[in-house]
CSV table of C-alpha atoms and ligand atoms in Angstrom, one decimal:
chain,number,residue,atom,x,y,z
A,147,MET,CA,-0.1,0.1,0.0
A,148,ILE,CA,1.2,3.4,-1.0
A,149,SER,CA,1.9,6.0,2.0
A,150,LEU,CA,2.7,9.1,3.1
A,151,ASP,CA,5.7,10.9,5.2
A,152,ILE,CA,5.3,14.4,6.5
A,153,LYS,CA,7.9,14.2,9.0
A,154,LYS,CA,10.1,16.5,6.8
A,155,THR,CA,7.5,19.3,7.0
A,156,LEU,CA,7.5,19.5,10.5
A,157,GLY,CA,10.5,22.1,11.1
A,158,PHE,CA,8.0,24.6,9.5
A,159,ILE,CA,4.8,23.6,10.4
A,160,SER,CA,3.3,22.2,13.7
A,161,ASN,CA,1.7,18.6,14.7
A,162,ASP,CA,-0.5,21.1,16.5
A,163,ALA,CA,-1.5,23.1,13.3
A,164,ILE,CA,-2.1,20.1,10.9
A,165,ALA,CA,-4.6,19.1,14.0
A,166,THR,CA,-6.4,21.9,13.3
A,167,TYR,CA,-7.5,20.8,10.3
A,168,LYS,CA,-9.2,17.7,11.9
A,169,GLU,CA,-12.8,19.1,12.1
A,170,PRO,CA,-12.7,21.1,8.9
A,171,ILE,CA,-11.5,18.1,7.2
A,172,HIS,CA,-14.1,16.0,8.3
A,173,LYS,CA,-17.2,18.4,7.1
A,174,ALA,CA,-15.2,18.5,3.8
A,175,GLN,CA,-15.4,14.6,3.8
A,176,GLU,CA,-18.9,14.5,5.0
A,177,ALA,CA,-19.6,17.5,2.1
A,178,LEU,CA,-17.9,14.8,-0.3
A,179,GLU,CA,-20.3,11.9,1.1
A,180,ASN,CA,-23.4,13.7,1.2
A,181,GLY,CA,-23.0,15.7,-1.8
A,182,SER,CA,-24.0,18.7,0.4
A,183,GLY,CA,-20.6,20.9,-1.1
A,184,LYS,CA,-19.7,23.2,-4.2
A,185,GLY,CA,-20.3,21.3,-7.4
A,186,SER,CA,-21.9,18.1,-5.8
A,187,ASP,CA,-23.2,17.5,-9.7
A,188,PHE,CA,-19.9,15.9,-9.8
A,189,LEU,CA,-18.8,13.6,-7.4
A,190,GLY,CA,-19.3,10.4,-9.4
A,191,TRP,CA,-15.7,9.5,-9.3
A,192,LEU,CA,-16.2,9.2,-5.2
A,193,HIS,CA,-17.1,5.5,-5.3
A,194,LEU,CA,-16.1,4.7,-8.8
A,195,ALA,CA,-13.7,2.4,-8.1
A,196,SER,CA,-15.6,0.4,-5.1
A,197,SER,CA,-18.6,0.4,-7.8
A,198,THR,CA,-17.1,-0.7,-11.0
A,199,THR,CA,-18.6,-4.2,-12.1
A,200,GLN,CA,-17.0,-6.9,-13.5
A,201,GLU,CA,-19.7,-6.6,-16.8
A,202,HIS,CA,-18.0,-3.4,-17.2
A,203,LEU,CA,-14.6,-4.3,-16.9
A,204,GLU,CA,-15.0,-7.2,-19.4
A,205,ASP,CA,-16.8,-4.9,-22.1
A,206,ILE,CA,-13.4,-2.7,-21.7
A,207,LYS,CA,-11.0,-5.5,-22.3
A,208,ALA,CA,-13.4,-7.0,-25.3
A,209,THR,CA,-13.2,-3.9,-27.0
A,210,ALA,CA,-9.5,-3.4,-25.8
A,211,GLN,CA,-8.9,-7.0,-27.6
A,212,VAL,CA,-10.6,-5.8,-30.9
A,213,LEU,CA,-8.2,-3.0,-31.4
A,214,LYS,CA,-5.6,-5.3,-30.4
A,215,ASP,CA,-6.2,-7.7,-33.2
A,216,ASN,CA,-7.0,-5.2,-35.9
A,217,CYS,CA,-4.0,-2.6,-35.2
A,218,ASP,CA,-0.3,-2.2,-34.7
A,219,VAL,CA,-0.9,1.7,-33.7
A,220,VAL,CA,-4.0,2.9,-31.8
A,221,VAL,CA,-4.0,6.7,-31.3
A,222,VAL,CA,-5.7,8.4,-28.3
A,223,ALA,CA,-7.0,11.6,-29.4
A,224,GLY,CA,-8.2,14.0,-26.3
A,225,ILE,CA,-6.7,16.6,-24.1
A,226,GLY,CA,-6.3,17.4,-20.4
A,227,GLY,CA,-8.3,14.6,-18.8
A,228,SER,CA,-9.2,12.8,-21.7
A,229,TYR,CA,-5.6,11.7,-22.1
A,230,LEU,CA,-3.6,12.3,-19.2
A,231,GLY,CA,-4.7,9.8,-17.0
A,232,ALA,CA,-4.3,6.9,-19.7
A,233,ARG,CA,-1.0,8.3,-20.5
A,234,ALA,CA,0.2,8.7,-16.9
A,235,VAL,CA,-0.1,4.9,-16.3
A,236,ILE,CA,0.9,3.4,-20.0
A,237,GLU,CA,4.2,5.7,-19.9
A,238,SER,CA,4.6,4.6,-16.0
A,239,LEU,CA,4.5,0.7,-16.5
A,240,SER,CA,5.7,0.6,-20.3
A,241,ASN,CA,9.2,0.2,-21.4
A,242,SER,CA,11.0,3.5,-21.6
A,243,PHE,CA,11.8,2.3,-25.3
A,244,ASP,CA,8.4,0.9,-26.1
A,245,LEU,CA,7.9,2.9,-29.3
A,246,ARG,CA,11.0,1.0,-30.7
A,247,LEU,CA,10.4,-2.5,-29.3
A,248,GLU,CA,9.8,-5.2,-32.0
A,249,ASN,CA,7.7,-8.5,-31.7
A,250,ARG,CA,5.0,-6.2,-29.6
A,251,LYS,CA,1.8,-7.7,-28.2
A,252,ASN,CA,-0.1,-4.8,-28.1
A,253,PRO,CA,-0.3,-1.6,-30.2
A,254,ILE,CA,2.0,1.1,-30.0
A,255,ILE,CA,-0.2,3.9,-28.4
A,256,LEU,CA,0.0,7.7,-29.5
A,257,TYR,CA,-1.3,10.7,-28.6
A,258,ALA,CA,-3.0,13.4,-30.6
A,259,GLY,CA,-5.8,16.1,-29.9
A,260,HIS,CA,-3.8,17.5,-26.8
A,261,ASN,CA,-2.0,20.5,-29.3
A,262,ILE,CA,-2.9,22.0,-32.4
A,263,SER,CA,0.5,22.0,-34.3
A,264,GLU,CA,0.3,21.2,-37.6
A,265,ASP,CA,3.7,20.0,-37.4
A,266,TYR,CA,2.7,17.4,-35.0
A,267,LEU,CA,-0.6,16.4,-36.9
A,268,PHE,CA,1.4,16.1,-40.2
A,269,GLU,CA,4.2,13.9,-39.0
A,270,LEU,CA,1.7,11.6,-37.2
A,271,LEU,CA,-0.5,11.3,-40.2
A,272,GLU,CA,2.8,10.6,-42.2
A,273,PHE,CA,3.7,8.1,-39.6
A,274,LEU,CA,0.2,6.4,-39.5
A,275,LYS,CA,0.6,5.9,-43.6
A,276,GLU,CA,0.7,2.3,-44.2
A,277,LYS,CA,0.3,1.2,-40.6
A,278,ARG,CA,-2.7,-0.7,-39.6
A,279,PHE,CA,-4.2,2.1,-37.2
A,280,GLY,CA,-7.4,2.9,-35.2
A,281,ILE,CA,-8.6,5.5,-32.6
A,282,ILE,CA,-9.6,6.1,-29.6
A,283,ASN,CA,-11.9,9.6,-29.7
A,284,ILE,CA,-12.1,10.9,-26.3
A,285,SER,CA,-14.0,13.6,-25.1
A,286,LYS,CA,-16.4,14.4,-22.3
A,287,SER,CA,-18.3,17.7,-24.2
A,288,GLY,CA,-17.6,16.1,-27.8
A,289,THR,CA,-16.7,19.4,-28.6
A,290,THR,CA,-12.9,20.1,-28.0
A,291,THR,CA,-11.5,22.1,-30.8
A,292,GLU,CA,-8.2,20.5,-30.4
A,293,THR,CA,-9.7,16.9,-30.0
A,294,ALA,CA,-12.2,17.5,-32.8
A,295,LEU,CA,-9.7,18.7,-35.3
A,296,ALA,CA,-7.3,16.0,-34.8
A,297,PHE,CA,-10.0,13.4,-34.9
A,298,ARG,CA,-11.4,14.8,-38.1
A,299,LEU,CA,-8.0,14.4,-39.8
A,300,LEU,CA,-7.6,10.9,-38.2
A,301,LYS,CA,-10.6,9.6,-39.2
A,302,LYS,CA,-10.2,10.6,-43.0
A,303,GLN,CA,-7.1,9.2,-43.2
A,304,CYS,CA,-8.3,5.6,-41.2
A,305,GLU,CA,-11.0,5.5,-43.6
A,306,GLU,CA,-9.0,5.8,-46.8
A,307,GLN,CA,-6.4,3.9,-45.4
A,308,ARG,CA,-8.5,0.7,-44.2
A,309,GLY,CA,-12.2,1.3,-45.4
A,310,LYS,CA,-15.2,2.4,-44.2
A,311,ALA,CA,-15.8,-1.0,-42.8
A,312,ILE,CA,-12.7,-1.5,-41.0
A,313,ALA,CA,-12.4,1.7,-39.7
A,314,LYS,CA,-15.6,1.8,-38.1
A,315,LYS,CA,-14.5,-1.3,-36.2
A,316,VAL,CA,-11.3,0.3,-35.0
A,317,ILE,CA,-12.7,3.8,-34.4
A,318,VAL,CA,-14.1,3.9,-30.7
A,319,ALA,CA,-15.6,6.9,-28.9
A,320,ILE,CA,-15.6,7.8,-25.4
A,321,THR,CA,-18.0,10.5,-24.8
A,322,ASP,CA,-21.2,12.2,-23.3
A,323,ALA,CA,-24.1,9.9,-23.5
A,324,ASN,CA,-26.2,12.3,-25.6
A,325,LYS,CA,-24.7,15.3,-26.5
A,326,GLY,CA,-21.8,16.7,-28.5
A,327,ALA,CA,-20.3,16.3,-31.7
A,328,ALA,CA,-18.3,13.2,-30.9
A,329,ARG,CA,-21.7,11.5,-29.9
A,330,ILE,CA,-23.5,12.1,-32.9
A,331,THR,CA,-20.7,11.1,-35.0
A,332,ALA,CA,-20.3,7.9,-33.2
A,333,ASP,CA,-23.9,7.2,-33.6
A,334,LYS,CA,-24.0,7.9,-37.1
A,335,GLU,CA,-20.9,5.8,-38.0
A,336,GLY,CA,-22.3,3.3,-35.8
A,337,TYR,CA,-18.7,3.5,-33.9
A,338,LYS,CA,-18.2,1.1,-30.6
A,339,SER,CA,-18.8,3.9,-27.7
A,340,PHE,CA,-18.2,3.9,-23.9
A,341,ILE,CA,-20.1,7.1,-21.8
A,342,ILE,CA,-18.6,9.1,-19.3
A,343,PRO,CA,-20.7,10.0,-16.8
A,344,ASP,CA,-22.7,13.1,-16.3
A,345,ASN,CA,-21.3,13.1,-12.8
A,346,VAL,CA,-17.5,12.6,-13.6
A,347,GLY,CA,-15.1,15.4,-15.1
A,348,GLY,CA,-12.3,15.5,-17.4
A,349,ARG,CA,-9.7,15.1,-14.6
A,350,PHE,CA,-11.3,12.5,-12.3
A,351,SER,CA,-12.5,10.6,-15.0
A,352,VAL,CA,-9.0,8.0,-15.2
A,353,LEU,CA,-10.9,5.2,-14.0
A,354,THR,CA,-13.9,5.4,-16.3
A,355,PRO,CA,-13.2,4.2,-19.9
A,356,VAL,CA,-11.3,7.3,-20.5
A,357,GLY,CA,-8.3,5.8,-18.9
A,358,LEU,CA,-9.2,2.2,-18.7
A,359,LEU,CA,-9.6,1.6,-22.6
A,360,PRO,CA,-6.4,2.9,-23.7
A,361,ILE,CA,-4.9,1.4,-20.7
A,362,ALA,CA,-6.2,-2.0,-21.5
A,363,VAL,CA,-5.1,-1.6,-25.1
A,364,ALA,CA,-1.7,-1.3,-24.0
A,365,GLY,CA,-1.6,-4.2,-22.7
A,366,PHE,CA,-2.0,-3.3,-18.6
A,367,ASP,CA,-4.2,-5.0,-15.9
A,368,ILE,CA,-7.1,-2.9,-15.6
A,369,ASP,CA,-8.6,-5.1,-12.6
A,370,GLN,CA,-5.7,-4.4,-10.7
A,371,LEU,CA,-6.0,-0.6,-11.4
A,372,ILE,CA,-9.2,-0.8,-10.3
A,373,ALA,CA,-8.6,-3.0,-7.3
A,374,GLY,CA,-6.1,-0.7,-6.0
A,375,ALA,CA,-8.3,2.7,-6.2
A,376,ALA,CA,-10.9,0.7,-4.7
A,377,GLU,CA,-8.4,-0.1,-1.5
A,378,MET,CA,-7.1,3.4,-1.3
A,379,GLU,CA,-11.0,4.5,-1.3
A,380,LYS,CA,-11.4,2.3,2.0
A,381,ALA,CA,-8.2,3.7,3.5
A,382,CYS,CA,-9.2,7.6,3.2
A,383,GLY,CA,-13.0,6.2,4.5
A,384,LEU,CA,-15.1,9.0,6.4
A,385,ASP,CA,-14.9,6.1,9.0
A,386,VAL,CA,-10.5,6.6,9.6
A,387,PRO,CA,-9.4,8.4,12.1
A,388,PHE,CA,-7.8,11.5,10.8
A,389,GLU,CA,-4.2,10.8,11.7
A,390,LYS,CA,-4.5,7.1,10.1
A,391,ASN,CA,-6.4,9.0,6.4
A,392,PRO,CA,-3.2,9.7,4.2
A,393,ALA,CA,-5.6,12.0,2.1
A,394,ALA,CA,-6.8,13.9,5.0
A,395,ILE,CA,-3.1,14.4,6.2
A,396,TYR,CA,-1.8,15.6,2.8
A,397,ALA,CA,-4.7,17.6,2.1
A,398,ALA,CA,-4.2,19.4,5.7
A,399,THR,CA,-0.3,19.4,5.2
A,400,ARG,CA,-0.3,21.4,1.9
A,401,ASN,CA,-3.0,23.9,2.8
A,402,GLU,CA,-1.3,24.5,6.4
A,403,LEU,CA,2.1,25.3,4.0
A,404,TYR,CA,0.0,27.6,1.7
A,405,LYS,CA,-1.2,29.2,4.8
A,406,GLN,CA,2.5,30.0,5.7
A,407,GLY,CA,3.3,31.6,2.5
A,408,LYS,CA,4.7,28.2,0.4
A,409,LYS,CA,2.5,29.1,-3.2
A,410,ILE,CA,4.1,26.6,-4.8
A,411,GLU,CA,4.0,22.5,-4.9
A,412,ILE,CA,6.4,20.9,-6.8
A,413,LEU,CA,5.5,17.1,-7.2
A,414,VAL,CA,8.8,15.3,-7.6
A,415,ASN,CA,9.8,12.2,-8.8
A,416,PHE,CA,13.2,10.0,-9.3
A,417,THR,CA,12.1,7.9,-12.8
A,418,PRO,CA,11.1,9.5,-15.5
A,419,LYS,CA,8.5,6.9,-16.0
A,420,LEU,CA,6.7,9.1,-13.7
A,421,HIS,CA,6.7,12.0,-15.9
A,422,TYR,CA,3.2,11.6,-17.1
A,423,VAL,CA,1.8,11.1,-13.4
A,424,SER,CA,3.3,14.7,-12.9
A,425,GLU,CA,1.4,16.4,-15.5
A,426,TRP,CA,-2.1,14.4,-14.7
A,427,TRP,CA,-1.6,15.7,-11.1
A,428,LYS,CA,-0.7,19.4,-12.5
A,429,GLN,CA,-4.1,19.2,-13.9
A,430,LEU,CA,-6.1,17.7,-11.1
A,431,TYR,CA,-5.1,20.2,-8.9
A,432,GLY,CA,-4.2,23.1,-11.0
A,433,GLU,CA,-8.3,23.2,-12.5
A,434,SER,CA,-9.4,22.2,-9.2
A,435,GLU,CA,-7.9,24.7,-6.8
A,436,GLY,CA,-6.8,27.9,-9.0
A,437,LYS,CA,-9.9,30.0,-8.9
A,438,GLU,CA,-11.0,33.1,-7.1
A,439,ASN,CA,-7.5,34.4,-7.0
A,440,LYS,CA,-6.4,31.3,-5.2
A,441,GLY,CA,-4.9,27.8,-5.2
A,442,ILE,CA,-1.3,26.4,-4.8
A,443,TYR,CA,0.5,26.4,-7.9
A,444,PRO,CA,1.3,22.8,-8.9
A,445,ALA,CA,4.4,22.5,-10.6
A,446,SER,CA,6.9,19.3,-11.2
A,447,VAL,CA,10.0,18.2,-12.1
A,448,ASP,CA,11.7,14.9,-13.0
A,449,LEU,CA,15.0,14.2,-10.9
A,450,THR,CA,18.0,13.9,-10.8
A,451,THR,CA,17.6,15.1,-14.5
A,452,ASP,CA,16.0,18.6,-13.6
A,453,LEU,CA,18.4,19.0,-10.5
A,454,HIS,CA,20.9,19.8,-13.1
A,455,SER,CA,18.4,22.6,-14.5
A,456,MET,CA,15.6,23.6,-11.9
A,457,GLY,CA,17.8,22.6,-8.8
A,458,GLN,CA,19.4,25.8,-8.5
A,459,TRP,CA,15.9,27.4,-8.3
A,460,ILE,CA,14.9,25.1,-5.9
A,461,GLN,CA,17.9,25.0,-3.7
A,462,GLU,CA,18.2,28.8,-3.4
A,463,GLY,CA,15.7,30.9,-5.2
A,464,GLU,CA,12.4,32.3,-3.7
A,465,ARG,CA,11.2,30.6,-0.5
A,466,SER,CA,7.7,29.7,-1.6
A,467,ILE,CA,7.9,26.5,-2.6
A,468,PHE,CA,7.6,22.6,-1.0
A,469,GLU,CA,7.7,19.5,-2.6
A,470,THR,CA,6.1,16.3,-2.8
A,471,VAL,CA,8.3,13.8,-4.0
A,472,ILE,CA,7.0,10.2,-5.2
A,473,SER,CA,9.6,7.8,-4.2
A,474,VAL,CA,9.2,4.1,-5.6
A,475,GLU,CA,11.1,1.8,-3.4
A,476,LYS,CA,11.6,-1.3,-5.5
A,477,VAL,CA,12.3,-0.8,-9.0
A,478,ASN,CA,11.7,-3.9,-11.6
A,479,HIS,CA,14.6,-4.5,-13.0
A,480,GLU,CA,18.2,-5.1,-11.5
A,481,LEU,CA,21.4,-3.6,-12.6
A,482,ARG,CA,24.9,-3.4,-11.2
A,483,VAL,CA,28.0,-0.9,-11.5
A,484,PRO,CA,31.0,-2.9,-13.1
A,485,GLU,CA,34.1,-2.8,-11.9
A,486,ASP,CA,36.9,-1.3,-13.9
A,487,LYS,CA,40.5,-1.9,-13.7
A,488,GLU,CA,41.6,1.5,-14.9
A,489,ASN,CA,39.0,3.2,-13.2
A,490,LEU,CA,39.5,6.3,-15.5
A,491,ASP,CA,36.2,7.6,-14.0
A,492,GLY,CA,36.6,7.0,-10.7
A,493,LEU,CA,33.6,5.6,-10.1
A,494,ASN,CA,34.8,2.0,-8.3
A,495,TYR,CA,33.9,3.4,-5.3
A,496,LEU,CA,30.3,2.2,-6.6
A,497,ALA,CA,31.1,-0.9,-8.2
A,498,GLY,CA,29.2,-4.1,-7.4
A,499,LYS,CA,26.2,-1.5,-6.1
A,500,ARG,CA,22.6,-1.5,-8.0
A,501,VAL,CA,22.3,1.8,-10.1
A,502,ASP,CA,18.8,2.5,-8.1
A,503,GLU,CA,21.2,2.5,-4.5
A,504,VAL,CA,22.9,5.3,-6.0
A,505,ASN,CA,19.4,6.8,-7.0
A,506,LYS,CA,18.1,6.4,-4.0
A,507,MET,CA,21.0,8.0,-2.2
A,508,ALA,CA,20.7,11.2,-4.6
A,509,GLU,CA,17.2,11.2,-3.8
A,510,LEU,CA,17.7,11.2,0.0
A,511,GLY,CA,20.1,13.7,-0.3
A,512,THR,CA,18.4,15.9,-2.5
A,513,GLN,CA,15.5,16.0,0.2
A,514,LEU,CA,17.8,16.7,3.1
A,515,ALA,CA,19.7,19.5,1.1
A,516,HIS,CA,15.9,20.7,0.1
A,517,VAL,CA,14.9,20.5,3.7
A,518,ASP,CA,18.0,22.5,4.8
A,519,GLY,CA,17.3,25.1,1.8
A,520,ASP,CA,13.8,26.0,3.7
A,521,VAL,CA,11.9,23.6,0.9
A,522,PRO,CA,9.7,21.3,3.1
A,523,ASN,CA,9.2,17.7,1.7
A,524,LEU,CA,6.3,15.4,1.9
A,525,ARG,CA,7.1,12.3,0.6
A,526,ILE,CA,4.5,9.5,-1.1
A,527,VAL,CA,6.0,6.2,-0.9
A,528,MET,CA,4.7,3.4,-3.6
A,529,PRO,CA,6.1,-0.1,-2.5
A,530,SER,CA,6.8,-0.6,-6.5
A,531,LEU,CA,5.2,0.9,-9.8
A,532,ASN,CA,2.5,-1.3,-11.0
A,533,GLU,CA,-1.2,-1.3,-11.6
A,534,ARG,CA,-2.5,-1.7,-8.2
A,535,HIS,CA,-0.2,1.2,-6.5
A,536,LEU,CA,-0.9,3.4,-9.7
A,537,GLY,CA,-4.5,2.9,-8.5
A,538,GLN,CA,-4.1,3.4,-5.1
A,539,LEU,CA,-2.0,6.8,-5.9
A,540,ILE,CA,-4.8,8.1,-8.8
A,541,TYR,CA,-7.2,7.5,-5.9
A,542,PHE,CA,-5.4,9.3,-3.1
A,543,PHE,CA,-4.6,12.4,-5.2
A,544,GLU,CA,-8.3,12.6,-6.0
A,545,ILE,CA,-10.0,12.3,-2.8
A,546,ALA,CA,-7.2,14.6,-1.3
A,547,CYS,CA,-7.8,17.2,-4.0
A,548,GLY,CA,-11.7,17.1,-3.5
A,549,ILE,CA,-11.2,17.6,0.3
A,550,SER,CA,-8.4,20.5,0.0
A,551,GLY,CA,-10.4,22.4,-2.4
A,552,TYR,CA,-13.3,22.5,-0.2
A,553,ILE,CA,-11.2,23.3,2.8
A,554,LEU,CA,-9.6,26.2,0.4
A,555,GLY,CA,-13.4,27.0,-0.2
A,556,VAL,CA,-13.6,26.7,-3.6
A,557,ASN,CA,-15.3,24.7,-5.9
A,558,PRO,CA,-12.6,22.1,-6.9
A,559,PHE,CA,-15.2,20.4,-9.9
A,560,ASN,CA,-15.4,23.6,-12.4
A,561,GLN,CA,-13.1,25.0,-14.5
A,562,PRO,CA,-14.7,28.4,-15.4
A,563,GLY,CA,-11.4,30.1,-16.4
A,564,VAL,CA,-10.7,27.6,-19.2
A,565,GLU,CA,-13.5,29.5,-20.9
A,566,ALA,CA,-11.2,32.6,-22.0
A,567,TYR,CA,-9.0,31.2,-24.4
A,568,LYS,CA,-11.3,29.4,-26.0
A,569,SER,CA,-14.0,32.4,-26.8
A,570,ASN,CA,-10.9,34.5,-27.9
A,571,MET,CA,-9.8,31.8,-30.2
A,572,PHE,CA,-13.5,31.4,-32.1
A,573,ALA,CA,-13.8,35.0,-32.2
A,574,LEU,CA,-10.6,35.4,-33.5
A,575,LEU,CA,-11.4,32.5,-35.9
A,576,ASN,CA,-14.7,34.3,-36.6
A,577,LYS,CA,-16.7,30.7,-35.5
A,578,PRO,CA,-20.2,31.1,-36.6
A,579,GLY,CA,-21.9,32.8,-33.2
A,580,TYR,CA,-19.0,34.6,-32.3
A,581,GLU,CA,-20.0,37.6,-34.2
A,582,GLU,CA,-19.8,40.4,-31.8
A,583,GLN,CA,-16.8,38.8,-29.7
A,584,SER,CA,-14.9,38.8,-33.2
A,585,LYS,CA,-15.6,42.3,-33.5
A,586,ALA,CA,-14.6,43.2,-29.6
A,587,ILE,CA,-11.4,41.5,-30.2
A,588,GLN,CA,-10.5,43.1,-33.6
A,589,ALA,CA,-10.6,46.5,-31.9
A,590,LYS,CA,-8.3,45.4,-29.2
A,591,LEU,CA,-5.6,44.0,-31.7
B,894,F6P,O1,-13.0,16.1,-22.4
B,894,F6P,P1,-13.2,17.0,-23.1
B,894,F6P,O2,-14.6,17.9,-23.0
B,894,F6P,O3,-12.7,16.9,-24.7
B,894,F6P,O4,-12.2,18.3,-22.4
B,894,F6P,C1,-11.3,17.9,-22.2
B,894,F6P,C2,-10.7,18.8,-21.3
B,894,F6P,O5,-11.0,20.3,-21.5
B,894,F6P,C3,-11.4,21.1,-20.4
B,894,F6P,O6,-12.8,20.9,-20.0
B,894,F6P,C4,-10.7,22.4,-20.3
B,894,F6P,O7,-11.6,23.1,-20.9
B,894,F6P,C5,-11.1,20.1,-19.3
B,894,F6P,O8,-11.6,20.1,-17.8
B,894,F6P,C6,-10.7,18.6,-19.7
B,894,F6P,O9,-10.3,17.6,-19.3
C-alpha cells in the first residue's frame, strides 16, 4: 500500500497546526459523501472504483481486444483529463523504449488532440501511413476543438487507408451519453462507444473508460488498477481517523504550508516513467484549486534530470515552494555498476552497487539539501510501480484534491477560467455565433 510521510515538513509547520484541520477536513469529507458541498453534481468519481462491475471491465477488455487484433498503432485523441490519466498509467508501466520494441504483443499507443501543432499532426499522419491504425476518440463535451480537429484528420485517413468497414471497427468513441459532436458522429457511424458519466469531470475520469480503455489496449491490468483505487477508497474513508487517513493528512499539510506562504507545490519523481503522473496531477490540482485568485500552483520536476536545470532555483530561489516526492521503493529490474580495472572515471567506489542504490542516495541527499534550504518535503512512498499501486495513487490524489479544494473554500469541480482562451480563439477564427466577440476582439488588436 502506498503511504505518506510528512516528517520533513515538521520543521516548518507543527503537528498542532495540522491537527487544527481535523474538524474542517471531517466536514469536507462529509460534504463529499453527502453531496452537500460545492460542485456536488460532479462526485461520480468518489465511489467509482468500488462500484465498477466486472461486466463493465469485461466490456472494456473485449473492446481493447478488438483494437489489439486489428491495429499495430492506436491513437488516443483527447486533451486534459481525456488523455493525461491514460498516458500517466501507460508510461509508468511501459518499457522506456516502448516505441522501438519489435515483436510487440500490444499496439503502440500514440496521442493526438492535445495540441494544435500543424507539424505534430502532419508528422503523425505521415507516420500512420500504411500502418494498421485505430483511434480512441475521447471527449466528455464532444466539442473540444483540439480533439475534434485531430479526430477529423485521423478519421479521414483511417477510412481512406483501411476502408470504411474496418475504420468503423477500429474507431471507438468515449464521450457523453447524448450531447456533443463526438456522440453524434459515433452514433451516425455506428462506432463502439463508451459513456463518460455526467457526474465525473474530465480530470477525475481516469478510472472510467477514458483511462481504462487505452490502458487495456496497451496491455495493462485494469482489474488491478481498479482494485488498487478501491483499496485507497477504504483507506481514506470517512470512518478512518484523521491521523490515519493519508488524504486528510496530505490535504491538511499542503493547506497549512500554503497558509505559511508556500504558494507552489512541486511534485517530484526520481524516474522518468512518472513524468505523466505529474502532468495528470498538475491538471487535477490546477483546474480544481486555481480559482477565485487562490490556489497552490502545481509544478513538477523529473529528478535527478532537473537537478541540473531547476535544482539551483529549488535550492536557493524564492522560498515560496514545497515539494511532494513520489518515491518508488523497489524498481523492476536489477543493474549493478561494473568494476573497471582502470577506474578512469573514478567510479569504482560504486562497483557492485545497484544503480537504484545510487538513485536512492541522490533522492535522500536531495531531500536533506532541500529541507536545509527551507523547502518542506512530503514523501509519498510507492512500494513498486504496478497497476495496483498506481490505482491507489490515483484515488489518493483525487480524494485529497476534493478535500483540499473544499477547505480552501473553492468549488474543486468546475473550471470556468478555461473558457477565456477558447472564446478569444473562436472570435479570432470567426466561428459562427461569435460575431459580436469577433468585432470586440478585433478592436483590441
Ligand atoms: O473531454 P473534453 O470535453 O474534450 O475536455 C477536455 C479537457 O478540457 C477541459 O474541459 C478544459 O477545457 C478539461 O477540464 C478537460 O479535461
